[in-house]
Amino acid sequence: GIRASPPSLVVSATATPSHARAQRRAPIARLYDAQYSPACNWLSSTASFAMALMCLLRPAMAVLLRRRSMLHGFVGGAALTMTASTRSYAQCSAHGEAPRDASLDGLGSLWTAAIDGMIHVPGARKISSAEGVLYMAPSGPGMDARPQSWPAVFEECSVFSLTAWNPMGQDSPMAQNQRANAELQMDLKSLQPAPREVWHSFGFNAEEDWRENGFSVAFPHAQAELGRLAVLSLARKYEQAAIYEYRCADGLLLRRVVWCDDAKQQAEKPAEEAMVVLPHAPQTPLSKREWDAPS
């Protein structure tokens, strides 16, 4: 009655074929690791460094590209011209749309550093240069705006500035810009409501090496709203992005950007900047009363 025990499992000491192949490849793998592993590690480290460097440089590159795409709008005594777009600003405004060129959002810093040049401002002889130019710059570090007495045209009126230069933000020949401003000047003569005063203005920025000429118009406070609408309409006609508005408050002359696009104006509501009278003309050819753009 004794049952035979089941056959025991016998494991052969002989290596399986796959194990044998692995043993034969081991020296080759060790030789490969010895020769190529350092190079692979170096390439991996270099690639990681390059990716990290790109991440660090990406914001700076974005700023440079945005600055390159900026279009130099008129600043200080003229409206700010529009950046290039596939559609005209007038078309956008007619449909109630904001311009789709995102580079407009980067122009604020350019406008902040701009200097105004206003020629023969009524009642401003005492604070103007010998050539009759009133130079003003936004207040900033080392140049604080302090309350003072301003010419009656500023205290009793709202002043607006605009230009016809460089439509669509494209640099135009001097002759073309002059013709456009001449047409704008004729339009100002028939503007309704009629402005109380009109004078020549210009804006410039020596660091950016640009300048544009235009006009400033003053409306009594009672007509400020209608005057703003009339000036904005003209700015759109000449395909400009914005105008400047000046007003006095507590002895300070405040300047703000007014976008031609109502939706953009409501969305951004640019802050007002207190202006400072410059005792002398800045040392740059761009500040001259009579100026011709370099050819």
C-alpha positions as a printed NumPy array, in Angstrom:
array([[  0.   ,   0.   ,   0.   ],
       [  2.909,   2.305,  -0.329],
       [  2.4  ,   4.91 ,  -3.059],
       [  5.344,   5.995,  -5.105],
       [  6.446,   9.545,  -4.393],
       [  6.063,  12.06 ,  -7.237],
       [  9.1  ,  12.654,  -9.32 ],
       [ 11.19 ,  15.5  ,  -7.927],
       [ 11.752,  18.672,  -9.914],
       [ 15.285,  18.753, -11.181],
       [ 16.798,  22.137, -12.184],
       [ 19.54 ,  21.816, -14.697],
       [ 22.736,  23.748, -14.068],
       [ 23.027,  24.338, -17.767],
       [ 22.186,  27.967, -18.747],
       [ 19.186,  28.656, -20.889],
       [ 19.838,  30.065, -24.404],
       [ 18.638,  33.543, -23.414],
       [ 20.882,  33.573, -20.377],
       [ 23.811,  32.558, -22.509],
       [ 23.186,  35.384, -24.942],
       [ 22.996,  37.87 , -22.077],
       [ 26.35 ,  36.601, -20.767],
       [ 27.901,  36.995, -24.198],
       [ 26.573,  40.584, -24.504],
       [ 27.711,  41.692, -21.06 ],
       [ 31.322,  42.493, -22.082],
       [ 30.01 ,  44.421, -25.097],
       [ 27.627,  46.434, -22.922],
       [ 30.43 ,  47.214, -20.48 ],
       [ 32.635,  48.355, -23.373],
       [ 29.805,  50.54 , -24.767],
       [ 29.182,  52.107, -21.367],
       [ 32.874,  52.834, -20.964],
       [ 33.185,  54.507, -24.352],
       [ 29.86 ,  56.301, -24.868],
       [ 28.245,  56.869, -21.5  ],
       [ 30.314,  60.018, -20.707],
       [ 29.376,  61.497, -24.087],
       [ 25.707,  60.696, -23.546],
       [ 25.801,  62.24 , -20.107],
       [ 27.471,  65.374, -21.532],
       [ 24.867,  65.689, -24.277],
       [ 22.055,  65.266, -21.773],
       [ 23.502,  67.936, -19.48 ],
       [ 24.039,  70.304, -22.4  ],
       [ 20.466,  69.842, -23.588],
       [ 19.129,  70.504, -20.087],
       [ 21.245,  73.656, -19.817],
       [ 20.041,  74.868, -23.214],
       [ 16.411,  74.354, -22.252],
       [ 16.895,  76.227, -18.981],
       [ 18.633,  79.08 , -20.82 ],
       [ 15.787,  79.343, -23.321],
       [ 13.278,  79.569, -20.474],
       [ 15.279,  82.402, -18.921],
       [ 15.678,  84.3  , -22.187],
       [ 12.09 ,  83.87 , -23.392],
       [ 10.695,  86.934, -21.516],
       [ 13.541,  89.134, -22.75 ],
       [ 13.093,  87.94 , -26.327],
       [  9.368,  88.626, -26.104],
       [ 10.062,  92.191, -24.955],
       [ 12.558,  92.757, -27.777],
       [ 10.14 ,  91.466, -30.376],
       [  7.369,  93.579, -28.954],
       [  9.563,  96.691, -28.983],
       [ 10.626,  95.94 , -32.548],
       [  7.007,  95.78 , -33.591],
       [  6.144,  99.012, -31.844],
       [  5.128, 101.867, -34.042],
       [  6.159, 105.291, -32.941],
       [  2.963, 107.121, -32.169],
       [  2.932, 110.858, -31.763],
       [  3.626, 111.722, -28.162],
       [  3.285, 115.051, -26.396],
       [  1.383, 117.619, -28.401],
       [  0.159, 115.132, -30.987],
       [ -1.91 , 111.99 , -31.102],
       [ -0.363, 108.568, -31.009],
       [ -0.282, 106.836, -34.342],
       [ -1.632, 103.366, -34.784],
       [  0.419, 100.239, -35.221],
       [  0.284,  98.312, -38.486],
       [ -2.752,  96.118, -38.925],
       [ -4.376,  94.071, -41.628],
       [ -7.43 ,  96.298, -41.356],
       [ -7.604, 100.067, -41.053],
       [ -8.458, 101.573, -37.71 ],
       [-11.427, 103.317, -39.292],
       [-12.853,  99.941, -40.299],
       [-12.427,  98.597, -36.772],
       [-14.093, 101.644, -35.242],
       [-16.98 , 101.48 , -37.694],
       [-17.732,  97.984, -36.411],
       [-17.197,  98.893, -32.771],
       [-14.119,  96.695, -32.516],
       [-10.805,  97.341, -30.822],
       [ -7.628,  97.109, -32.91 ],
       [ -6.306,  93.571, -32.894],
       [ -2.632,  94.502, -32.854],
       [ -1.454,  93.453, -29.406],
       [  1.637,  95.643, -29.694],
       [ -0.537,  98.645, -28.759],
       [ -0.455,  97.329, -25.219],
       [  3.274,  97.887, -25.077],
       [  3.25 , 101.557, -26.01 ],
       [  2.497, 102.901, -22.554],
       [  6.109, 103.032, -21.458],
       [  7.051, 104.855, -24.654],
       [  4.408, 107.517, -24.09 ],
       [  5.37 , 107.977, -20.453],
       [  8.865, 109.166, -21.381],
       [  7.692, 111.551, -24.125],
       [  8.282, 115.304, -24.022],
       [  5.76 , 117.873, -25.235],
       [  6.716, 120.828, -27.368],
       [  3.926, 123.412, -27.772],
       [  4.597, 126.446, -29.977],
       [  3.25 , 129.891, -29.043],
       [  0.722, 128.72 , -26.477],
       [ -1.506, 131.751, -25.732],
       [ -0.463, 133.364, -22.466],
       [  2.525, 131.028, -21.928],
       [  5.376, 133.364, -22.879],
       [  6.848, 133.448, -19.365],
       [  7.211, 129.674, -19.172],
       [  8.25 , 129.158, -22.782],
       [ 11.685, 129.21 , -24.386],
       [ 13.11 , 132.203, -26.239],
       [ 11.771, 130.64 , -29.436],
       [  8.271, 130.45 , -27.993],
       [  8.209, 126.695, -27.282],
       [  6.656, 125.384, -24.073],
       [  8.519, 122.181, -23.185],
       [  6.86 , 119.822, -20.728],
       [  7.685, 116.33 , -19.511],
       [  5.825, 113.888, -17.26 ],
       [  6.879, 114.061, -13.631],
       [  9.202, 111.338, -12.407],
       [ 12.197, 110.63 , -10.156],
       [ 14.076, 113.865,  -9.528],
       [ 11.429, 115.895, -11.373],
       [  8.386, 116.43 ,  -9.173],
       [  5.316, 118.289, -10.362],
       [  4.411, 121.173,  -8.065],
       [  1.27 , 123.305,  -8.115],
       [  1.731, 126.51 , -10.085],
       [ -0.171, 129.116, -12.054],
       [ -0.913, 127.995, -15.61 ],
       [ -1.938, 130.042, -18.646],
       [ -5.675, 130.724, -18.808],
       [ -6.014, 128.519, -21.887],
       [ -5.178, 125.516, -19.683],
       [ -7.084, 126.601, -16.578],
       [-10.252, 127.592, -18.429],
       [-10.218, 124.968, -21.18 ],
       [ -9.704, 121.316, -21.945],
       [ -6.839, 120.923, -24.42 ],
       [ -6.494, 118.085, -26.92 ],
       [ -3.594, 117.186, -29.196],
       [ -3.537, 115.167, -32.402],
       [ -1.546, 114.578, -35.582],
       [ -1.959, 113.215, -39.095],
       [  1.578, 111.858, -39.348],
       [  2.386, 108.242, -40.181],
       [ -1.109, 106.804, -40.719],
       [ -1.495, 103.179, -39.726],
       [  1.76 , 103.519, -37.818],
       [  3.803, 103.247, -40.999],
       [  6.703, 105.685, -41.342],
       [  5.798, 108.004, -44.189],
       [  8.03 , 110.397, -46.168],
       [  8.331, 113.885, -44.717],
       [  6.512, 115.436, -47.687],
       [  3.57 , 113.076, -47.252],
       [  3.361, 113.777, -43.523],
       [  3.44 , 117.516, -44.138],
       [  0.618, 117.253, -46.674],
       [ -1.441, 115.201, -44.222],
       [ -0.931, 117.761, -41.446],
       [ -1.874, 120.556, -43.857],
       [ -5.148, 118.771, -44.567],
       [ -5.699, 118.258, -40.848],
       [ -5.121, 121.961, -40.253],
       [ -7.827, 122.803, -42.795],
       [-10.184, 120.378, -41.038],
       [ -9.485, 122.084, -37.724],
       [-10.591, 125.42 , -39.182],
       [-14.042, 124.   , -39.845],
       [-14.258, 121.882, -36.693],
       [-17.538, 121.981, -34.78 ],
       [-17.723, 123.079, -32.093],
       [-15.116, 125.666, -33.001],
       [-12.118, 125.525, -30.656],
       [-11.219, 128.595, -28.656],
       [ -7.531, 128.301, -29.594],
       [ -5.381, 126.242, -31.969],
       [ -1.569, 126.036, -31.995],
       [  1.207, 123.88 , -33.394],
       [  2.637, 121.094, -31.233],
       [  5.138, 118.3  , -31.488],
       [  6.295, 115.354, -29.423],
       [  9.676, 113.637, -29.282],
       [ 11.767, 111.072, -27.472],
       [ 15.538, 111.371, -27.818],
       [ 16.186, 107.81 , -26.616],
       [ 13.897, 106.386, -29.278],
       [ 15.154, 108.915, -31.883],
       [ 11.723, 109.911, -33.165],
       [  9.485, 112.93 , -33.378],
       [  6.121, 113.806, -34.88 ],
       [  4.403, 117.15 , -35.442],
       [  0.773, 117.999, -34.872],
       [ -1.68 , 120.446, -33.321],
       [ -3.264, 121.317, -29.999],
       [ -6.808, 122.663, -29.694],
       [ -8.553, 124.183, -26.669],
       [-12.279, 124.086, -25.86 ],
       [-13.997, 125.851, -22.932],
       [-14.925, 123.405, -20.191],
       [-18.586, 123.679, -21.13 ],
       [-17.728, 122.246, -24.562],
       [-15.105, 119.747, -23.428],
       [-17.225, 116.668, -24.103],
       [-18.278, 117.787, -27.581],
       [-14.75 , 118.932, -28.334],
       [-13.326, 115.549, -27.332],
       [-15.742, 113.739, -29.63 ],
       [-14.907, 116.069, -32.532],
       [-11.148, 115.62 , -32.085],
       [-11.496, 111.845, -31.781],
       [-13.473, 111.818, -35.019],
       [-10.669, 113.666, -36.797],
       [ -8.064, 111.326, -35.319],
       [ -9.955, 108.336, -36.686],
       [-10.179, 110.021, -40.096],
       [ -6.388, 110.193, -40.189],
       [ -6.087, 106.653, -38.815],
       [ -4.575, 107.488, -35.444],
       [ -4.819, 105.312, -32.346],
       [ -5.286, 107.958, -29.661],
       [ -5.124, 111.601, -28.709],
       [ -3.897, 113.453, -25.634],
       [ -6.119, 115.431, -23.278],
       [ -4.852, 118.049, -20.809],
       [ -6.644, 119.622, -17.865],
       [ -5.72 , 121.623, -14.77 ],
       [ -6.504, 120.401, -11.265],
       [ -5.216, 121.853,  -7.978],
       [ -2.46 , 123.764,  -9.722],
       [ -1.234, 120.746, -11.702],
       [ -1.494, 120.215, -15.449],
       [ -2.572, 116.633, -16.043],
       [ -2.167, 114.683, -19.284],
       [ -3.889, 111.466, -20.243],
       [ -4.218, 109.219, -23.268],
       [ -7.674, 108.977, -24.847],
       [ -7.972, 105.977, -27.153],
       [ -9.938, 106.385, -30.37 ],
       [-11.517, 103.007, -29.716],
       [-14.233, 103.436, -27.099],
       [-14.052,  99.833, -25.895],
       [-10.305, 100.074, -25.325],
       [-10.702, 103.38 , -23.523],
       [-13.333, 101.939, -21.187],
       [-11.264,  98.82 , -20.552],
       [ -7.972, 100.559, -19.787],
       [ -8.865, 104.04 , -18.517],
       [ -5.277, 105.343, -18.719],
       [ -4.044, 107.23 , -15.681],
       [ -3.312, 110.947, -15.753],
       [  0.27 , 112.202, -15.597],
       [  1.292, 115.469, -13.958],
       [  3.389, 117.576, -16.316],
       [  6.51 , 119.555, -15.416],
       [  7.677, 122.641, -17.314],
       [ 11.265, 122.266, -18.505],
       [ 13.348, 125.431, -18.02 ],
       [ 15.417, 124.713, -21.14 ],
       [ 15.025, 122.808, -24.365],
       [ 16.425, 119.263, -24.109],
       [ 19.811, 118.876, -25.764],
       [ 18.74 , 117.043, -28.879],
       [ 18.035, 118.128, -32.471],
       [ 14.56 , 116.645, -32.024],
       [ 13.619, 119.478, -29.665],
       [ 14.086, 122.231, -32.264],
       [ 11.051, 124.269, -33.151],
       [ 11.74 , 123.827, -36.861],
       [ 12.789, 120.296, -37.651],
       [ 13.263, 118.127, -40.709],
       [ 13.399, 114.372, -40.402],
       [ 16.732, 112.89 , -41.535],
       [ 16.577, 111.47 , -45.017]])
